[in-house]
Coordinates of C-alpha atoms in Angstrom, one line a residue:
Chain O
M1 CA -45.5 70.5 121.8
S2 CA -42.7 68.1 122.4
E3 CA -39.7 69.0 124.4
S4 CA -37.3 67.6 121.8
R5 CA -38.8 69.7 119.0
K6 CA -38.4 72.7 121.1
N7 CA -34.7 71.9 121.8
L8 CA -34.1 71.2 118.1
F9 CA -35.6 74.6 117.3
C10 CA -33.4 76.3 119.9
Y11 CA -30.2 74.7 118.7
L12 CA -31.0 75.4 115.0
M13 CA -31.7 79.1 115.8
V14 CA -28.5 79.5 117.9
S15 CA -26.1 77.5 115.7
P16 CA -25.3 80.1 112.9
A17 CA -24.4 82.7 115.5
L18 CA -22.5 80.3 117.6
I19 CA -20.5 78.9 114.7
L20 CA -19.5 82.4 113.6
V21 CA -18.6 83.4 117.1
V22 CA -16.4 80.3 117.6
L23 CA -14.9 80.5 114.1
L24 CA -14.1 84.2 114.2
G25 CA -13.8 84.8 118.0
I26 CA -12.9 81.9 120.2
L27 CA -10.7 79.9 117.8
P28 CA -8.5 82.7 116.6
M29 CA -8.1 83.9 120.1
L30 CA -6.8 80.4 121.2
Q31 CA -4.7 80.2 118.1
S32 CA -3.1 83.6 119.0
L33 CA -2.3 82.1 122.4
V34 CA -0.7 79.1 120.9
M35 CA 1.3 81.3 118.5
A36 CA 2.7 83.1 121.5
F37 CA 4.6 79.9 122.4
Q38 CA 5.9 79.3 118.9
E39 CA 8.7 80.7 116.9
Y40 CA 7.1 82.3 113.9
N41 CA 9.8 83.7 111.7
L42 CA 9.2 84.2 108.1
L43 CA 12.9 83.7 107.3
T44 CA 13.1 80.3 109.0
I45 CA 9.6 79.1 108.6
R46 CA 10.4 77.1 105.4
R47 CA 13.3 75.3 107.1
V48 CA 12.2 74.6 110.6
G49 CA 8.5 75.5 110.6
T50 CA 7.0 76.9 113.8
P51 CA 8.7 75.1 116.7
F52 CA 7.5 75.5 120.2
V53 CA 9.8 77.7 122.2
G54 CA 8.1 77.8 125.6
L55 CA 8.1 81.2 127.2
D56 CA 10.9 82.6 125.1
N57 CA 8.7 85.1 123.3
F58 CA 7.4 86.4 126.6
T59 CA 10.9 86.7 128.2
T60 CA 12.2 88.5 125.1
L61 CA 9.3 91.0 125.1
F62 CA 9.4 91.6 128.8
S63 CA 13.1 92.4 128.6
E64 CA 12.6 94.8 125.8
P65 CA 12.4 98.4 127.0
L66 CA 10.0 99.5 124.2
F67 CA 7.5 96.8 125.1
L68 CA 7.6 97.7 128.8
Q69 CA 7.3 101.4 127.9
T70 CA 4.3 100.4 125.7
L71 CA 2.7 98.4 128.5
V72 CA 3.0 101.3 131.0
Q73 CA 1.7 103.7 128.4
T74 CA -1.3 101.5 127.6
I75 CA -2.3 101.5 131.3
L76 CA -1.8 105.3 131.4
F77 CA -3.9 105.6 128.3
V78 CA -6.7 103.6 129.8
V79 CA -6.7 105.5 133.1
I80 CA -6.7 108.9 131.4
V81 CA -9.5 107.9 128.9
V82 CA -11.7 106.3 131.5
G83 CA -11.2 109.1 133.9
F84 CA -12.0 111.8 131.4
V85 CA -14.9 110.0 129.9
I86 CA -16.6 109.5 133.2
I87 CA -16.0 113.0 134.6
L88 CA -16.9 114.8 131.4
G89 CA -19.8 112.4 130.8
L90 CA -21.3 113.1 134.2
L91 CA -20.9 116.8 133.6
A92 CA -22.4 116.7 130.2
S93 CA -25.3 114.5 131.1
Q94 CA -26.1 116.8 134.0
V95 CA -26.2 119.8 131.7
L96 CA -28.1 118.0 129.0
N97 CA -30.6 116.8 131.4
Q98 CA -31.7 120.3 132.4
N99 CA -34.5 122.0 130.6
F100 CA -33.2 124.9 128.5
L101 CA -34.0 126.5 125.2
G102 CA -32.6 124.5 122.3
R103 CA -31.8 121.5 124.4
S104 CA -32.6 118.9 121.8
A105 CA -30.5 120.8 119.2
I106 CA -27.6 120.9 121.6
R107 CA -28.1 117.2 122.4
T108 CA -27.9 116.3 118.7
L109 CA -24.8 118.3 118.2
F110 CA -23.2 116.9 121.3
L111 CA -23.8 113.3 120.0
L112 CA -22.2 114.1 116.6
P113 CA -18.7 112.8 117.4
W114 CA -20.2 109.3 117.9
F115 CA -20.9 109.2 114.2
I116 CA -17.5 110.3 113.2
P117 CA -15.3 107.3 112.4
P118 CA -12.1 107.1 114.5
V119 CA -9.9 107.6 111.4
I120 CA -11.7 110.8 110.5
A121 CA -11.7 111.9 114.1
A122 CA -7.9 111.4 114.2
G123 CA -7.5 113.3 110.9
I124 CA -9.6 116.3 112.1
W125 CA -7.8 116.5 115.4
K126 CA -4.4 116.2 113.8
W127 CA -5.2 119.1 111.6
L128 CA -6.7 121.1 114.5
L129 CA -3.6 120.6 116.6
N130 CA -1.1 121.3 113.8
T131 CA 1.6 123.2 115.8
N132 CA 1.8 126.3 113.6
L133 CA -1.8 126.5 112.4
S134 CA -3.8 125.4 115.5
P135 CA -6.5 127.9 116.6
I136 CA -5.8 126.7 120.1
N137 CA -2.2 128.0 120.0
A138 CA -3.5 131.2 118.4
V139 CA -5.9 131.8 121.3
L140 CA -3.4 130.9 123.9
R141 CA -0.9 133.4 122.3
D142 CA -3.5 136.1 122.2
V143 CA -4.4 135.7 125.8
G144 CA -0.7 135.7 126.6
L145 CA -0.5 132.3 128.2
I146 CA 2.2 131.1 125.8
Q147 CA 5.0 132.7 123.8
T148 CA 5.9 129.8 121.6
N149 CA 3.5 127.4 119.9
I150 CA 2.8 124.2 121.7
G151 CA 3.7 121.1 119.7
F152 CA 0.7 119.1 120.8
L153 CA 1.8 116.0 118.8
T154 CA 5.5 116.6 118.7
D155 CA 6.5 117.6 122.2
T156 CA 8.8 114.9 123.5
N157 CA 9.1 116.2 127.1
T158 CA 8.0 113.5 129.5
V159 CA 7.0 113.3 133.2
G160 CA 7.4 109.6 134.0
P161 CA 5.4 107.8 131.3
F162 CA 3.3 110.9 130.8
S163 CA 3.7 113.2 127.8
L164 CA 1.7 115.8 125.9
P165 CA 1.1 113.7 122.8
M166 CA -0.2 110.9 125.1
L167 CA -2.6 113.4 126.7
V168 CA -3.7 114.6 123.3
V169 CA -4.3 111.1 121.9
S170 CA -6.3 110.2 125.0
L171 CA -8.4 113.3 124.6
V172 CA -9.2 112.4 121.0
R173 CA -10.2 108.9 122.0
T174 CA -12.3 110.5 124.8
W175 CA -13.9 112.8 122.3
N176 CA -15.0 109.9 120.2
G177 CA -16.3 107.9 123.1
L178 CA -17.9 110.6 125.2
P179 CA -21.3 110.7 123.4
F180 CA -21.9 107.0 124.0
V181 CA -21.2 107.4 127.7
T182 CA -23.3 110.6 128.0
V183 CA -26.3 108.8 126.4
M184 CA -25.9 106.0 128.9
L185 CA -25.7 108.3 131.8
L186 CA -28.6 110.5 130.5
A187 CA -30.8 107.4 130.3
G188 CA -29.8 106.7 133.9
L189 CA -30.6 110.2 135.0
Q190 CA -33.9 110.1 133.3
S191 CA -34.9 107.0 135.3
I192 CA -34.5 108.9 138.5
P193 CA -38.0 110.4 139.3
S194 CA -37.9 114.2 139.8
E195 CA -39.7 113.8 143.1
V196 CA -36.6 112.5 144.7
Y197 CA -34.7 115.7 143.8
E198 CA -37.6 117.9 144.9
A199 CA -37.8 116.1 148.2
A200 CA -34.1 116.7 148.7
K201 CA -34.5 120.3 147.8
I202 CA -37.2 120.8 150.3
D203 CA -35.0 119.2 152.9
G204 CA -32.4 121.8 152.0
A205 CA -29.8 119.7 150.2
S206 CA -27.4 121.8 148.1
A207 CA -27.0 121.0 144.4
F208 CA -23.7 119.4 145.3
R209 CA -25.2 117.2 148.0
R210 CA -28.0 116.2 145.6
F211 CA -25.4 115.2 143.1
T212 CA -23.3 113.1 145.5
D213 CA -26.1 111.6 147.5
I214 CA -28.8 111.0 144.9
T215 CA -27.3 111.1 141.4
L216 CA -24.0 109.3 142.0
P217 CA -25.3 106.2 143.8
L218 CA -28.1 105.8 141.3
V219 CA -25.9 106.0 138.2
R220 CA -23.2 104.0 139.8
P221 CA -24.1 100.7 138.0
I222 CA -23.9 102.6 134.7
I223 CA -20.5 104.1 135.6
I224 CA -19.2 100.6 136.5
V225 CA -20.4 99.2 133.1
V226 CA -19.0 102.1 131.1
A227 CA -15.7 102.0 133.0
T228 CA -15.3 98.3 132.5
L229 CA -16.2 98.4 128.8
L230 CA -13.8 101.3 128.1
S231 CA -11.0 99.7 130.1
I232 CA -11.3 96.5 128.1
S233 CA -11.4 98.3 124.8
G234 CA -8.7 100.7 125.9
I235 CA -6.2 97.9 126.6
G236 CA -6.5 96.7 123.0
Y237 CA -7.1 100.0 121.4
F238 CA -5.6 100.8 118.1
E239 CA -7.2 103.3 115.7
V240 CA -6.7 106.8 117.0
N241 CA -3.1 106.2 118.1
Y242 CA -2.2 104.5 114.9
V243 CA -3.7 107.0 112.6
M244 CA -2.8 110.2 114.5
T245 CA 0.8 109.5 115.5
G246 CA 1.6 105.9 114.5
G247 CA 2.7 105.5 118.1
G248 CA 5.2 108.4 117.9
P249 CA 6.9 110.8 118.6
R250 CA 9.6 108.5 120.0
D251 CA 7.0 105.9 120.8
L252 CA 5.4 108.1 123.4
T253 CA 1.9 107.3 122.2
N254 CA 2.6 103.7 121.4
I255 CA 0.1 101.3 123.1
L256 CA -0.1 97.5 123.0
G257 CA -2.6 97.4 120.1
V258 CA -0.3 99.5 117.9
Y259 CA 2.7 97.5 119.0
A260 CA 1.1 94.2 118.2
Y261 CA 0.0 95.5 114.8
D262 CA 3.5 96.8 114.0
Q263 CA 5.2 93.7 115.0
A264 CA 3.0 91.7 112.6
F265 CA 2.5 93.9 109.6
T266 CA 5.6 96.1 109.7
F267 CA 8.3 93.7 111.0
Y268 CA 6.5 90.4 110.1
R269 CA 7.3 89.1 113.6
F270 CA 4.0 87.2 114.0
D271 CA 5.2 85.4 117.2
Y272 CA 6.0 88.7 119.0
A273 CA 2.7 90.1 117.7
A274 CA 0.8 87.1 119.0
T275 CA 2.7 87.4 122.3
A276 CA 1.8 91.0 122.7
S277 CA -1.8 90.1 121.8
S278 CA -1.8 87.4 124.5
V279 CA -0.8 90.0 127.0
I280 CA -3.7 92.1 125.9
L281 CA -5.9 89.0 126.1
I282 CA -4.8 88.1 129.6
L283 CA -5.3 91.6 130.9
T284 CA -8.8 92.0 129.3
S285 CA -9.9 88.5 130.2
V286 CA -9.4 89.2 133.9
I287 CA -11.6 92.3 133.7
A288 CA -14.1 90.6 131.4
F289 CA -14.4 87.7 133.8
F290 CA -15.5 89.9 136.7
Y291 CA -17.7 91.9 134.3
I292 CA -19.5 88.8 133.0
R293 CA -20.1 87.5 136.5
Y294 CA -21.6 90.9 137.4
M295 CA -23.8 90.9 134.3
L296 CA -25.0 87.3 134.5
K297 CA -25.8 87.7 138.2
G298 CA -28.2 90.5 137.3
D299 CA -30.2 88.3 134.9
Chain M
M1 CA -38.8 100.1 144.7
M2 CA -35.2 101.2 144.7
Q3 CA -36.1 104.8 144.3
T4 CA -38.5 105.0 147.2
V5 CA -35.9 103.5 149.4
T6 CA -33.5 106.2 148.3
T7 CA -35.9 109.0 148.9
Q8 CA -36.5 107.8 152.4
S9 CA -32.8 107.3 153.2
I10 CA -32.1 110.7 151.8
R11 CA -34.8 112.2 154.0
K12 CA -33.3 110.5 157.0
Q13 CA -29.8 111.6 156.2
Q14 CA -30.6 115.2 155.7
P15 CA -30.8 117.2 158.9
K16 CA -33.8 119.5 159.1
V17 CA -32.7 123.0 158.2
T18 CA -34.5 126.2 158.9
E19 CA -36.5 127.5 156.0
T20 CA -34.6 130.7 155.6
I21 CA -31.8 130.1 153.1
T22 CA -28.8 132.0 154.4
F23 CA -26.9 134.5 152.2
T24 CA -23.8 132.4 152.0
K25 CA -25.8 129.4 150.9
R26 CA -27.3 131.4 148.1
I27 CA -23.9 132.6 147.0
S28 CA -22.6 129.0 147.0
Q29 CA -25.7 128.0 144.9
I30 CA -25.0 130.7 142.4
G31 CA -21.3 129.6 142.4
T32 CA -22.3 126.0 141.7
I33 CA -24.5 127.0 138.8
A34 CA -21.9 129.4 137.3
L35 CA -19.2 126.7 137.6
A36 CA -21.5 124.1 136.0
L37 CA -22.3 126.5 133.1
L38 CA -18.6 127.3 132.6
L39 CA -17.6 123.6 132.6
G40 CA -20.6 122.8 130.4
F41 CA -19.4 125.5 128.0
F42 CA -15.9 124.0 127.9
V43 CA -17.2 120.5 127.3
L44 CA -19.3 122.0 124.4
V45 CA -16.2 123.7 122.9
Y46 CA -14.2 120.5 123.2
V47 CA -16.9 118.5 121.5
L48 CA -17.8 121.0 118.8
L49 CA -14.5 122.8 117.9
P50 CA -13.1 119.9 115.9
I51 CA -16.3 119.6 113.9
Y52 CA -16.4 123.3 113.3
W53 CA -12.8 123.3 112.2
M54 CA -13.4 120.4 109.8
V55 CA -16.4 122.1 108.1
K56 CA -14.6 125.5 108.1
S57 CA -11.4 124.2 106.6
S58 CA -13.3 122.3 103.9
F59 CA -14.5 125.7 102.5
Q60 CA -11.1 127.3 102.4
T61 CA -8.4 127.5 99.8
N62 CA -5.1 125.9 100.3
Y63 CA -3.6 129.4 100.7
E64 CA -6.1 130.4 103.3
I65 CA -5.7 127.4 105.5
Q66 CA -1.9 128.1 105.8
S67 CA -2.4 131.6 107.1
V68 CA -0.9 132.5 110.5
P69 CA -2.8 133.3 112.7
P70 CA -5.5 130.9 111.5
L71 CA -8.7 132.4 110.1
W72 CA -11.8 131.5 112.0
L73 CA -14.0 132.0 109.0
P74 CA -13.4 131.4 105.3
T75 CA -13.0 134.6 103.4
Q76 CA -13.9 133.3 100.0
F77 CA -16.3 130.5 100.2
S78 CA -14.7 127.9 98.0
L79 CA -16.4 124.7 96.8
D80 CA -13.4 123.7 94.7
T81 CA -12.2 121.6 97.6
Y82 CA -15.3 119.3 97.3
R83 CA -14.7 119.0 93.6
D84 CA -11.0 118.1 94.3
A85 CA -12.1 115.6 97.0
V86 CA -14.2 113.7 94.5
T87 CA -11.5 113.7 91.9
L88 CA -8.2 113.4 93.9
I89 CA -9.6 110.8 96.2
P90 CA -12.1 108.5 94.5
I91 CA -14.4 109.1 97.4
G92 CA -17.6 108.1 95.6
R93 CA -16.2 104.8 94.8
Y94 CA -14.8 104.2 98.4
M95 CA -18.1 105.3 99.8
L96 CA -20.0 102.8 97.6
N97 CA -17.6 100.1 98.8
S98 CA -18.2 100.9 102.4
L99 CA -21.9 101.2 101.9
F100 CA -22.1 97.8 100.2
V101 CA -20.0 96.0 102.8
S102 CA -21.6 97.7 105.8
S103 CA -25.2 97.2 104.6
L104 CA -24.7 93.5 103.8
T105 CA -23.0 93.1 107.2
A106 CA -25.9 94.8 108.9
V107 CA -28.5 92.5 107.2
F108 CA -26.6 89.3 107.8
A109 CA -25.5 90.0 111.3
T110 CA -28.9 91.3 112.4
T111 CA -30.8 88.3 111.0
I112 CA -28.4 85.7 112.5
A113 CA -28.2 87.5 115.8
A114 CA -32.0 88.0 116.0
M115 CA -32.5 84.2 115.6
A116 CA -30.0 83.4 118.4
A117 CA -31.1 86.2 120.6
Y118 CA -34.7 85.2 120.4
V119 CA -34.2 81.6 121.7
L120 CA -31.7 82.8 124.3
A121 CA -34.2 85.3 125.6
R122 CA -37.3 83.0 125.5
F123 CA -36.4 79.4 126.1
R124 CA -34.6 77.4 128.7
F125 CA -32.4 74.8 127.1
R126 CA -29.1 73.1 127.9
F127 CA -25.9 75.2 127.4
A128 CA -28.0 78.4 127.0
S129 CA -26.1 80.2 129.6
L130 CA -22.8 78.8 128.5
I131 CA -23.5 80.0 125.0
L132 CA -24.5 83.4 126.3
G133 CA -21.2 83.5 128.3
I134 CA -19.1 82.7 125.3
I135 CA -20.8 85.4 123.2
L136 CA -20.4 88.0 125.9
F137 CA -16.8 87.1 126.4
T138 CA -16.1 87.3 122.7
Q139 CA -17.7 90.7 122.6
L140 CA -15.4 92.0 125.3
I141 CA -12.1 90.8 124.0
P142 CA -10.4 93.4 121.8
H143 CA -10.1 92.7 118.1
I144 CA -6.4 93.1 117.9
T145 CA -6.0 89.8 119.8
R146 CA -7.4 87.8 116.9
V147 CA -6.1 89.8 113.9
F148 CA -3.3 87.5 112.8
P149 CA -5.1 84.1 112.9
I150 CA -8.1 85.5 111.1
Y151 CA -5.8 87.1 108.5
F152 CA -4.2 83.8 107.8
F153 CA -7.5 82.0 107.9
L154 CA -9.1 84.2 105.3
Q155 CA -5.9 84.0 103.3
D156 CA -6.1 80.2 103.3
L157 CA -9.7 80.5 102.1
G158 CA -8.7 82.9 99.3
L159 CA -10.9 85.6 100.8
L160 CA -8.3 88.3 101.2
N161 CA -9.2 91.3 99.2
T162 CA -12.7 90.2 98.4
Y163 CA -15.9 91.9 99.5
F164 CA -17.1 88.6 100.8
G165 CA -14.1 88.1 103.1
L166 CA -14.6 91.4 104.8
I167 CA -18.4 91.0 105.1
F168 CA -17.9 87.5 106.5
A169 CA -15.4 88.9 109.1
Y170 CA -17.6 91.9 110.0
T171 CA -20.7 89.7 110.4
G172 CA -18.9 87.5 112.8
F173 CA -17.6 90.4 114.8
S174 CA -21.0 92.1 115.0
I175 CA -22.9 89.1 116.2
P176 CA -21.9 89.1 119.9
Y177 CA -22.9 92.7 120.4
A178 CA -26.1 92.3 118.4
V179 CA -27.1 89.1 120.3
M180 CA -26.5 90.7 123.6
M181 CA -28.5 93.8 122.8
L182 CA -31.4 92.0 121.0
Q183 CA -31.8 89.4 123.7
S184 CA -32.3 92.0 126.3
Y185 CA -34.6 93.8 123.9
F186 CA -36.7 90.7 123.4
R187 CA -36.9 90.2 127.2
S188 CA -37.8 93.8 128.0
S189 CA -40.0 95.0 125.1
C190 CA -41.6 92.1 123.4
P191 CA -44.4 90.4 125.2
P192 CA -44.4 86.5 124.9
E193 CA -48.2 86.4 124.9
L194 CA -48.3 87.4 121.2
E195 CA -46.3 84.3 120.0
E196 CA -48.1 82.1 122.4
A197 CA -51.4 83.2 120.8
G198 CA -49.9 82.6 117.4
M199 CA -48.8 79.1 118.3
I200 CA -52.2 78.2 119.7
D201 CA -53.5 79.3 116.2
G202 CA -51.2 76.7 114.7
C203 CA -48.0 78.6 114.0
S204 CA -44.8 76.6 114.2
Y205 CA -42.0 77.9 116.5
F206 CA -40.2 79.3 113.5
G207 CA -43.4 80.7 112.0
A208 CA -44.2 82.5 115.3
F209 CA -40.7 84.0 115.3
W210 CA -40.8 85.0 111.6
R211 CA -44.3 86.3 111.4
I212 CA -45.0 87.7 114.8
V213 CA -41.8 88.4 116.8
L214 CA -39.8 89.9 114.0
P215 CA -42.4 92.4 112.8
V216 CA -43.3 93.4 116.4
S217 CA -39.6 94.0 117.3
L218 CA -38.8 96.0 114.2
P219 CA -37.8 99.1 116.1
G220 CA -35.2 97.2 118.2
I221 CA -33.9 95.4 115.1
V222 CA -33.6 98.6 113.2
A223 CA -31.6 100.1 116.1
I224 CA -29.2 97.2 116.3
G225 CA -28.9 97.1 112.5
T226 CA -27.9 100.7 112.5
F227 CA -25.2 100.1 115.1
T228 CA -23.9 97.1 113.2
F229 CA -23.8 99.2 110.0
L230 CA -21.9 101.9 111.8
G231 CA -19.5 99.5 113.3
A232 CA -18.6 98.2 109.9
W233 CA -18.6 101.7 108.4
N234 CA -16.3 103.1 111.1
D235 CA -13.8 100.2 111.1
F236 CA -10.3 100.8 109.9
L237 CA -8.3 97.9 111.4
W238 CA -9.9 95.0 109.5
A239 CA -10.5 96.9 106.3
S240 CA -6.9 98.0 106.2
L241 CA -5.8 94.4 106.4
L242 CA -8.4 92.4 104.6
L243 CA -9.5 94.7 101.8
N244 CA -6.9 97.2 100.8
R245 CA -6.4 96.7 97.1
G246 CA -7.1 99.5 94.6
E247 CA -10.7 100.0 93.8
L248 CA -12.0 97.7 96.5
K249 CA -10.8 99.9 99.4
T250 CA -13.3 101.1 102.0
L251 CA -13.7 104.7 102.9
Q252 CA -11.6 104.6 106.0
V253 CA -8.7 103.0 104.3
G254 CA -8.9 105.4 101.4
L255 CA -9.0 108.4 103.7
R256 CA -6.1 107.2 105.8
E257 CA -4.1 106.7 102.7
F258 CA -4.8 110.2 101.5
M259 CA -3.8 111.6 104.9
G260 CA -0.4 110.0 104.5
E261 CA 1.9 108.7 107.2
G262 CA 3.1 111.0 109.9
G263 CA 3.9 114.6 109.5
T264 CA 1.4 117.2 108.4
I265 CA -1.6 116.4 106.3
Q266 CA -1.2 117.2 102.6
N267 CA -4.0 119.3 101.1
A268 CA -5.8 119.6 104.5
N269 CA -8.7 121.4 103.0
V270 CA -9.4 118.7 100.5
F271 CA -9.0 116.1 103.2
M272 CA -11.4 118.0 105.4
A273 CA -13.9 118.2 102.5
A274 CA -13.6 114.4 102.1
C275 CA -14.1 114.0 105.8
V276 CA -17.3 116.1 105.6
L277 CA -18.6 113.9 102.8
A278 CA -17.6 110.8 104.6
T279 CA -19.4 111.8 107.7
I280 CA -22.7 112.8 106.0
P281 CA -24.2 109.3 105.5
A282 CA -23.7 108.4 109.2
V283 CA -25.1 111.7 110.3
I284 CA -28.2 111.3 108.1
L285 CA -28.7 107.8 109.5
F286 CA -28.3 109.2 112.9
I287 CA -30.9 112.0 112.5
F288 CA -33.4 109.5 111.1
L289 CA -32.8 106.9 113.7
Q290 CA -31.9 108.9 116.7
R291 CA -34.9 108.0 118.7
Y292 CA -34.7 104.3 118.0
M293 CA -31.0 104.2 118.8
I294 CA -31.1 106.0 122.1
N295 CA -34.0 103.9 123.3
G296 CA -32.4 100.7 122.0
I297 CA -29.0 101.4 123.5
S298 CA -30.4 102.3 126.9
A299 CA -32.8 99.4 127.0
G300 CA -30.0 97.0 126.2
A301 CA -27.3 98.5 128.3
I302 CA -29.0 99.1 131.6
K303 CA -29.8 96.2 133.6
G304 CA -33.4 96.1 134.9

């Protein structure tokens, strides 16, 4: 078997995938970066084309309060989602890893949100959290915790960049992403042999100690992977925010993905859209770089 | 190996305790269990309440869903909402559109990705790790960063508002993920001895891949195909831009349109019925393929 035939085979097999990835991944990404340095105004494009304007788009965006608010809210969104997903995922995987009656049924039910498209998830939650008709408000009223209904998606009170709608939107995103994380963590838990726990039990370690000293260190690689992937996807996230609130009320749930989309397809400012995308690209590339180094080192 | 080390280190760390478990310790144990159960219950409510609310609302009349305080159970079980969902929203048509686009995406993407993943997993050749790096990087970067160039690109090719344009885009987007998962699948669960034997018997490289590797790896390929399908099925961003005209609309775009912009949802019961219908295909897929998928995802996602 000649070496050159083997190489030819390899390149032929790889090329369709590589061509598509370059055509629909790398090139558009680079083009987006270039657009960020151009003026791309549909009104003037006929007359002057798309001249280079240096860093003008960046300086304009970074002096715009809404963009800065969006940037801060994006980071907040990522932090809340990643935090919730990991805490709830650890908790859920612990519970689902126990032996109890009806475990497989509960597991299947628990994984359901994974198969509910973000648009539908956003629709269901929007309905569930309707200020006047929400069962959550009804329960809270019955218990006596609240007198007036909570406007989960309309409350515009803020604490710094934090607001109730932002929390709600993050929780919906968490809801959609939780099953995936739980499955990953479950797989990790199942790779820990039960003897380890039994040994620790004999030595008198409490459930809490067993969790912090055995479980956490062993699932840490999974937590790192999950946190990285979710941070990256969170920075450019779009769906739930766009469908549930459209970024509102008063742009309190606006994040970079929604901002970029609106700039392009609502205001037709493709240069600002590309600039906002480039900010997303830069932020995610930094995280992706470290992640790829971590993954390739393992191989 | 890692596990034995941990066992030892844990044994070392733990001080020897007397065998009698003290009363306070038992109390704290019960406390821990109770707390875990309570938290577990809340997680379950958080996960299941929206699904319950969707199904429940889909059986209620428009009058019933407006009642204050909200009814936890439908009083008259109404199936009219489902009839309305099919007539008010052309959900059958949207579903067929989504099914068509997603299935073809799954077939194309999985085939192309399997070819690339196989050689990346099995052979050492120049630029192999560079190619893998490019693919991994593309997988990680959010879609929104390439929306506009791709929109213009497909517009120039005259592929906006065609099935082919969307399938083309989805195939490209699915490949990085599929390649990453499949190459780790080929590495971990497909023994190279089989193809080697086939090649000794006179199979070409491609023949060995096509006749031996693919059939043997069918479970992994089915799993990745399912994920690819779901990725396309769930997508809203691209479908809303690239395929949003009349009859061609995908399910997500059609549903979002019915939901309306901002404010409360009009005809929430009909919308919920549509959501139930729209969720059923994915759930059926999930129930059939649950095993494959969970094995596939954990094999691909966890290093080892």
